[in-house]
């Protein structure tokens, strides 16, 4: 009976010692599909490796007979991808978030905006911090920006669309999907509006 108690205690200590390591480990990359724009378009994302942003992302338009490839990108959106439609350009906009590990925040590209298969603009972690995002330590020790991306929204009364990026409890950035440029930072109530 004494041996059973010692074994149970040792097993419990082993599990408690191992579990925090598992809790901090990120799951490996997996292929996935993201449907957007009322299901009319989708992104098919295939990783090249178990970790990192190497791979491919292909944007398709759903058709009755066979889906049509619209755009192709040489990255895997490990930390998220968002799609938007520009009626002005007649093209799909893509916002990709990438977080590398142990990279200087001054050079670490965290957000990149594309339109119609072409890169428009990129923003480093440090630039996002300067635009109001808080510093965050990701699950494996890299520095990144504390942001949340709402998706693509139309500017009321216009034919313009922005990716909306929340940088704090009451602040967000609006990124023009035609240029990739930040239009402004605004408070939640819309009282502030300042350009970068």
mmCIF file of C-alpha atoms in Angstrom, residues 34-178:
data_model
loop_
_atom_site.group_PDB
_atom_site.id
_atom_site.type_symbol
_atom_site.label_atom_id
_atom_site.label_comp_id
_atom_site.label_asym_id
_atom_site.label_seq_id
_atom_site.Cartn_x
_atom_site.Cartn_y
_atom_site.Cartn_z
ATOM 1 C CA UNK A 34 -10.883 30.146 -44.720
ATOM 2 C CA UNK A 35 -14.180 31.118 -46.330
ATOM 3 C CA UNK A 36 -14.992 34.805 -46.603
ATOM 4 C CA UNK A 37 -17.167 37.341 -48.389
ATOM 5 C CA UNK A 38 -20.375 35.360 -47.879
ATOM 6 C CA UNK A 39 -18.722 32.139 -49.007
ATOM 7 C CA UNK A 40 -18.100 33.406 -52.541
ATOM 8 C CA UNK A 41 -14.301 33.356 -52.059
ATOM 9 C CA UNK A 42 -11.962 31.271 -49.921
ATOM 10 C CA UNK A 43 -8.289 30.995 -49.040
ATOM 11 C CA UNK A 44 -6.592 27.592 -49.159
ATOM 12 C CA UNK A 45 -3.513 27.699 -46.902
ATOM 13 C CA UNK A 46 -0.863 24.953 -47.006
ATOM 14 C CA UNK A 47 2.253 25.017 -44.778
ATOM 15 C CA UNK A 48 5.658 23.931 -46.063
ATOM 16 C CA UNK A 49 6.880 23.007 -42.554
ATOM 17 C CA UNK A 50 5.501 22.268 -39.093
ATOM 18 C CA UNK A 51 6.474 25.769 -37.936
ATOM 19 C CA UNK A 52 6.914 29.201 -39.476
ATOM 20 C CA UNK A 53 5.323 31.079 -42.332
ATOM 21 C CA UNK A 54 6.724 29.143 -45.302
ATOM 22 C CA UNK A 55 4.086 27.675 -47.572
ATOM 23 C CA UNK A 56 1.374 28.783 -49.954
ATOM 24 C CA UNK A 57 -1.935 30.611 -49.817
ATOM 25 C CA UNK A 58 -4.263 30.510 -52.803
ATOM 26 C CA UNK A 59 -7.426 32.571 -53.139
ATOM 27 C CA UNK A 60 -10.308 30.969 -55.080
ATOM 28 C CA UNK A 61 -13.696 32.110 -56.349
ATOM 29 C CA UNK A 62 -16.418 29.479 -55.998
ATOM 30 C CA UNK A 63 -18.034 28.480 -59.306
ATOM 31 C CA UNK A 64 -20.594 25.795 -60.222
ATOM 32 C CA UNK A 65 -18.331 23.601 -62.324
ATOM 33 C CA UNK A 66 -14.850 24.321 -60.985
ATOM 34 C CA UNK A 67 -13.486 26.904 -58.553
ATOM 35 C CA UNK A 68 -11.306 29.601 -60.144
ATOM 36 C CA UNK A 69 -7.854 30.509 -58.790
ATOM 37 C CA UNK A 70 -7.761 34.296 -58.296
ATOM 38 C CA UNK A 71 -4.452 35.011 -56.513
ATOM 39 C CA UNK A 72 -1.505 33.026 -55.196
ATOM 40 C CA UNK A 73 0.923 33.917 -52.388
ATOM 41 C CA UNK A 74 4.169 32.358 -51.164
ATOM 42 C CA UNK A 75 3.369 32.326 -47.436
ATOM 43 C CA UNK A 76 1.457 30.320 -44.867
ATOM 44 C CA UNK A 77 -0.618 32.572 -42.553
ATOM 45 C CA UNK A 78 0.472 30.965 -39.286
ATOM 46 C CA UNK A 79 -1.043 33.728 -37.141
ATOM 47 C CA UNK A 80 -4.105 34.608 -39.193
ATOM 48 C CA UNK A 81 -5.406 35.806 -42.532
ATOM 49 C CA UNK A 82 -8.273 38.172 -43.350
ATOM 50 C CA UNK A 83 -9.919 38.785 -46.731
ATOM 51 C CA UNK A 84 -11.726 41.819 -48.084
ATOM 52 C CA UNK A 85 -13.293 42.810 -51.394
ATOM 53 C CA UNK A 86 -12.582 46.118 -53.138
ATOM 54 C CA UNK A 87 -15.398 47.047 -55.522
ATOM 55 C CA UNK A 88 -13.235 49.938 -56.798
ATOM 56 C CA UNK A 89 -10.369 47.658 -57.819
ATOM 57 C CA UNK A 90 -12.459 44.514 -58.413
ATOM 58 C CA UNK A 91 -9.868 42.550 -56.431
ATOM 59 C CA UNK A 92 -9.444 40.605 -53.192
ATOM 60 C CA UNK A 93 -7.436 42.215 -50.403
ATOM 61 C CA UNK A 94 -5.492 40.003 -47.987
ATOM 62 C CA UNK A 95 -4.109 40.849 -44.563
ATOM 63 C CA UNK A 96 -1.517 38.385 -43.226
ATOM 64 C CA UNK A 97 -0.171 38.322 -39.667
ATOM 65 C CA UNK A 98 3.247 36.800 -39.086
ATOM 66 C CA UNK A 99 5.123 36.553 -35.804
ATOM 67 C CA UNK A 100 8.657 35.223 -35.930
ATOM 68 C CA UNK A 101 10.514 34.300 -32.783
ATOM 69 C CA UNK A 102 13.666 35.934 -31.440
ATOM 70 C CA UNK A 103 13.602 38.662 -34.095
ATOM 71 C CA UNK A 104 14.295 42.305 -33.328
ATOM 72 C CA UNK A 105 10.898 44.134 -33.176
ATOM 73 C CA UNK A 106 12.395 46.902 -35.346
ATOM 74 C CA UNK A 107 12.692 44.515 -38.293
ATOM 75 C CA UNK A 108 10.060 41.872 -37.499
ATOM 76 C CA UNK A 109 7.285 42.266 -40.071
ATOM 77 C CA UNK A 110 4.024 41.519 -38.242
ATOM 78 C CA UNK A 111 1.295 42.702 -40.647
ATOM 79 C CA UNK A 112 1.343 42.719 -44.446
ATOM 80 C CA UNK A 113 -1.444 43.901 -46.748
ATOM 81 C CA UNK A 114 -1.872 42.598 -50.309
ATOM 82 C CA UNK A 115 -4.301 43.399 -53.120
ATOM 83 C CA UNK A 116 -4.806 41.284 -56.229
ATOM 84 C CA UNK A 117 -1.706 39.185 -55.553
ATOM 85 C CA UNK A 118 0.612 42.175 -54.979
ATOM 86 C CA UNK A 119 2.155 43.347 -51.723
ATOM 87 C CA UNK A 120 1.051 46.850 -50.758
ATOM 88 C CA UNK A 121 2.545 47.576 -47.322
ATOM 89 C CA UNK A 122 4.079 45.938 -44.265
ATOM 90 C CA UNK A 123 4.299 47.021 -40.637
ATOM 91 C CA UNK A 124 6.875 45.948 -38.079
ATOM 92 C CA UNK A 125 6.115 45.117 -34.481
ATOM 93 C CA UNK A 126 7.817 48.340 -33.377
ATOM 94 C CA UNK A 127 5.687 50.418 -35.789
ATOM 95 C CA UNK A 128 2.533 48.846 -34.349
ATOM 96 C CA UNK A 129 3.746 49.687 -30.831
ATOM 97 C CA UNK A 130 4.244 53.306 -31.910
ATOM 98 C CA UNK A 131 0.680 53.337 -33.282
ATOM 99 C CA UNK A 132 -0.738 52.390 -29.904
ATOM 100 C CA UNK A 133 -0.491 48.611 -29.619
ATOM 101 C CA UNK A 134 0.770 47.257 -26.319
ATOM 102 C CA UNK A 135 3.809 44.999 -26.089
ATOM 103 C CA UNK A 136 3.061 41.309 -25.774
ATOM 104 C CA UNK A 137 5.219 38.269 -25.170
ATOM 105 C CA UNK A 138 3.904 35.429 -27.352
ATOM 106 C CA UNK A 139 3.632 31.840 -26.140
ATOM 107 C CA UNK A 140 7.196 30.880 -27.071
ATOM 108 C CA UNK A 141 8.990 34.022 -25.958
ATOM 109 C CA UNK A 142 8.911 36.338 -28.974
ATOM 110 C CA UNK A 143 7.857 39.972 -28.825
ATOM 111 C CA UNK A 144 4.751 40.980 -30.732
ATOM 112 C CA UNK A 145 1.992 43.594 -30.716
ATOM 113 C CA UNK A 146 -1.161 43.100 -28.647
ATOM 114 C CA UNK A 147 -3.700 43.554 -31.458
ATOM 115 C CA UNK A 148 -6.979 42.062 -32.594
ATOM 116 C CA UNK A 149 -8.111 42.200 -36.220
ATOM 117 C CA UNK A 150 -11.857 42.624 -36.712
ATOM 118 C CA UNK A 151 -11.792 42.038 -40.453
ATOM 119 C CA UNK A 152 -12.718 44.232 -43.406
ATOM 120 C CA UNK A 153 -15.344 46.976 -43.042
ATOM 121 C CA UNK A 154 -16.913 49.470 -45.418
ATOM 122 C CA UNK A 155 -16.527 53.147 -44.604
ATOM 123 C CA UNK A 156 -20.135 54.361 -44.290
ATOM 124 C CA UNK A 157 -21.393 56.376 -47.256
ATOM 125 C CA UNK A 158 -18.459 55.388 -49.493
ATOM 126 C CA UNK A 159 -17.208 52.542 -51.663
ATOM 127 C CA UNK A 160 -13.995 52.366 -49.596
ATOM 128 C CA UNK A 161 -13.047 49.489 -47.305
ATOM 129 C CA UNK A 162 -10.557 49.116 -44.470
ATOM 130 C CA UNK A 163 -9.065 46.331 -42.412
ATOM 131 C CA UNK A 164 -9.868 47.249 -38.806
ATOM 132 C CA UNK A 165 -7.165 46.543 -36.212
ATOM 133 C CA UNK A 166 -7.890 46.972 -32.525
ATOM 134 C CA UNK A 167 -4.833 48.271 -30.629
ATOM 135 C CA UNK A 168 -6.315 48.763 -27.171
ATOM 136 C CA UNK A 169 -9.509 48.701 -25.192
ATOM 137 C CA UNK A 170 -10.783 51.884 -26.834
ATOM 138 C CA UNK A 171 -8.556 52.415 -29.874
ATOM 139 C CA UNK A 172 -8.185 50.925 -33.319
ATOM 140 C CA UNK A 173 -6.402 51.487 -36.650
ATOM 141 C CA UNK A 174 -8.035 51.529 -40.076
ATOM 142 C CA UNK A 175 -5.897 50.213 -42.960
ATOM 143 C CA UNK A 176 -6.990 51.183 -46.485
ATOM 144 C CA UNK A 177 -7.265 47.934 -48.493
ATOM 145 C CA UNK A 178 -6.391 49.752 -51.754
#
